[in-house]
Amino acid sequence: MSKDNVLQRIIEPYKVQLPRRDVSPSPSAPEPDPDTRVEDQQQFNDFSNIGDDFGSLDDDFGVARESLEEKYEGAGAYYSEDGLTFLDVFDADEFAEYRKDNLFYPFASKEEWEVADYLLCSSLSMAAIDEFLKLRMIQNLQLSFSNARELRSRAEMLPSGPSWKCQTIPSIYSTKLPIRLFWRDPVECLESLFSNPLFHDKLDFVPRRVYKTAARLLRVYSEWLTGNSAWDMQSQYPIGATILGAVLSSDKTNITTMTGARIAHPLLLGLANIPFMLTALLPIPKYLHPNQRMRGMLEDRLVHECLSIVLKPLMIAAEIGIMMSDPVGNVRHCFMPLAAYIVDTPEAAMLALGIISGTPFKGYSHADPSIFLTPEPLHHWHKEFYDHDLQWCLKVVGAQELDFRFSILQPITGYRHFAGGISKLKQVTGRVHRNIQRYIVGLISGVAPRRFVIAIRALMDVRYLAQCPAPDDDLLSSIDQSLLTFHENKNVIMTLGARMGAKKPIDNWFIPKLELLQSITSSTRKGGALIQWSADATEHAHVSEIKDPARHTNNNDYDPQICRYLDRQEKLRRFAITTTLRSYNPVDVAEENEGEEDNIDHDEWEPSDPRTALLEEMNQTCITTNYFSKATQFDTLSHRQLTYPPRTFIGGTTAIHLNYDPSRNRVKVGDVSVDYNIPDLHFALSDFLQRDTRGRDIVHEVASRRRLLIDCPPIIPFDRVQVWHSVCLQQTSFHDSSIVLPAQTVHASPSGPGWPKGRRDFVLVNIDGAAEWPKSGLTGHAICELCVICLSIGPIDPATEMHTLKRAKHADGSSV
């Protein structure tokens, strides 16, 4: 049967007339059964209102956002609205009849389900759970399970996700143990991710070309769908097809720490912007062949064979497509081409050898290794810096000198301080690589030859520019120019003898990671911003998908126990999502929250949307405190609504947050002057107040002469202050102002243990009202040392021991 005939048979049951620009279903499309679908659909829409979100994706495939986007016309159509939703799959479970009366079946109640979910997700062993359930207080709850075995048996009755399979791989070469491959259908995994309501705002279906201006001369590349490869793939699929770029990742990871040397080889699968899930555990057998190189080759060939088995359903879906339902039940004809394969350099070399021999991607439609094997930031950029750039610096500057320069840097909260230098570091992580990169150019400047510094700085420019989440053509040109600058100056590295091997200098530039830097711009244009393909996400997934489950095993025969644990956790997660969706009632929540606005603790405010809370919990994300939002909330509240004086403010593009309680309270200004070694503190405060009375919008000068007049001694209307030893400063992302960055702590404290002369961090201060950071760069800004953080306190009446308040006056003497 030809490919066209297969496609025709797939689409025929859903076939409708596709208009040229409006791809919404025609009236002839089958309507949902009102008896089975209306109630669930209404509950789902009441909960999330995501039908509108998806509707906007299918309407108007023309130019949008003032002609800044050109969307692929006719892409991402849906053929009917009666597909199976997440709730429909839940209702198709064999125990669905019991859940009509008890939503939390097989558990007796919501409270019992919460106890069971806590125990099953905890790190408690089965023996510890048994002991917990034997406590008299717990037995008084009259739970329907009395031990861990009964508890797990009830968890097995919950609706399941993609099922695991075990397949024995035959081999003509002897191994210590049989070769077993544990895997699950990747199409089922992607279907599970695609229909998950928690990811409704992460899905996109339409390739597009994004431009910087309306003239459409400057392209911007961000997500995979903004690259050229997605556009080209869409043109080769039928009209109305939905392309879901599959993302794979494989890398060996240690299961045990310090002992055992147990290793797992997970294969992760995901969609663009969607968290990864484990789809296979590739076997790592111990071949008994006497030749070590032969054993390595056999292991590589085994990986190729296993990938061919696991990816076969995905190859079929990429060739002829499959009908799938999105989170609101819209049926789409989905194709699953391989968008990216995230691997480190050795794994990429192993896959490349398999591709040459015809496996494992033989027959995978649109699977081009020059496209899906993209440069990977963690291993190809940051690891290249540590393995090569830093070693050149150590050779040229000298290990002792560079260690000394690192050791005398002032510690900064949030960044590692290398008190012992960097030449003898062990177990170096990607975060350490980034921390060293922040200092390296400044530390070698002045001691290394000028052309050497230019070469190192050029490579650093490449790394920082390439990490942009939305690079445009101008930025890509800057990357190419930085690479050209490096090549024009790289001969000085060999001239200085910095390119060294184990025993002798190396006279060539055969560095694979350095070669991969040349493909940054071309890969970005094909697959979007390369930062989205960083292995940071997959390394984190190794913790949740491999290492955490391994801790719940008996440390013997890990693979099947990891699969069972993940299967159980998937059931718990899906059951939690469904019961939350079904039990959520916006009317009840509104009544519960009515009248509680006055009692909100704004420092502890969290979103009350259960969908958001579930997503945060499931992804185990650390939510960044938004001080901009808090400051805005305080501005909208009246003085009666504030339960305490606000300590969060916005100054320009920076949010400033102080702790509610100061580090020192009611300190005399003279004592602060002595403790912080600021002899002219009185004059500085007086000069500040005199300038401030002339206008509230002025920018105070830095490093300017103060008016020290003998006949005009400093006068300040207070004698005591509150002092803080630290302050939190928060800014937004340079690339996207809607993204709030984590706050940074800045210190200004007097002398103490470890800080004999006090701790004073440096800050960037705006000294020109016309300048704006970061658009203006350092123009209009000064680097200053933060000496003290204080707030004035008015005089205290000795009789009442209360602050005396006086009405402020203008410069002309009139009352404010």
PDB file of C-alpha atoms in Angstrom, residues 10 66 73 126 140 155 213 247 319 361 429 446 454 514 537 593 616 635 647 653 655 693 752 770 785 788:
ATOM      1  CA  ILE A  10      -6.090   7.814   8.373  1.00  0.00           C
ATOM      2  CA  GLU A  66       1.887  44.143  13.330  1.00  0.00           C
ATOM      3  CA  GLU A  73      -0.752  28.954   6.212  1.00  0.00           C
ATOM      4  CA  MET A 126       7.970  -0.360  53.160  1.00  0.00           C
ATOM      5  CA  ASN A 140      -7.903   5.584  64.730  1.00  0.00           C
ATOM      6  CA  ALA A 155      -2.046   2.272  43.892  1.00  0.00           C
ATOM      7  CA  THR A 213      10.638  44.916  12.341  1.00  0.00           C
ATOM      8  CA  VAL A 247      13.307  15.659  21.302  1.00  0.00           C
ATOM      9  CA  GLU A 319       6.223   9.055   7.992  1.00  0.00           C
ATOM     10  CA  PHE A 361      17.777   6.252  12.145  1.00  0.00           C
ATOM     11  CA  THR A 429      30.260  20.850  37.351  1.00  0.00           C
ATOM     12  CA  GLY A 446      47.290  42.946  32.376  1.00  0.00           C
ATOM     13  CA  ILE A 454      41.635  39.109  22.690  1.00  0.00           C
ATOM     14  CA  LEU A 514      36.010  24.064  19.027  1.00  0.00           C
ATOM     15  CA  ALA A 537      17.356  20.022  31.496  1.00  0.00           C
ATOM     16  CA  ASN A 593     -11.702  33.697  49.481  1.00  0.00           C
ATOM     17  CA  GLU A 616       4.953  23.652  39.932  1.00  0.00           C
ATOM     18  CA  ASP A 635       1.296  50.697  45.971  1.00  0.00           C
ATOM     19  CA  ARG A 647       9.998  47.111  52.697  1.00  0.00           C
ATOM     20  CA  THR A 653      14.468  48.952  36.422  1.00  0.00           C
ATOM     21  CA  ALA A 655      13.246  46.151  42.625  1.00  0.00           C
ATOM     22  CA  THR A 693      14.342  69.068  49.174  1.00  0.00           C
ATOM     23  CA  GLY A 752      33.210  41.108  62.127  1.00  0.00           C
ATOM     24  CA  ALA A 770      18.729  60.189  30.892  1.00  0.00           C
ATOM     25  CA  GLU A 785      31.027  50.657  47.033  1.00  0.00           C
ATOM     26  CA  VAL A 788      25.782  51.378  54.720  1.00  0.00           C
TER      27      VAL A 788
END
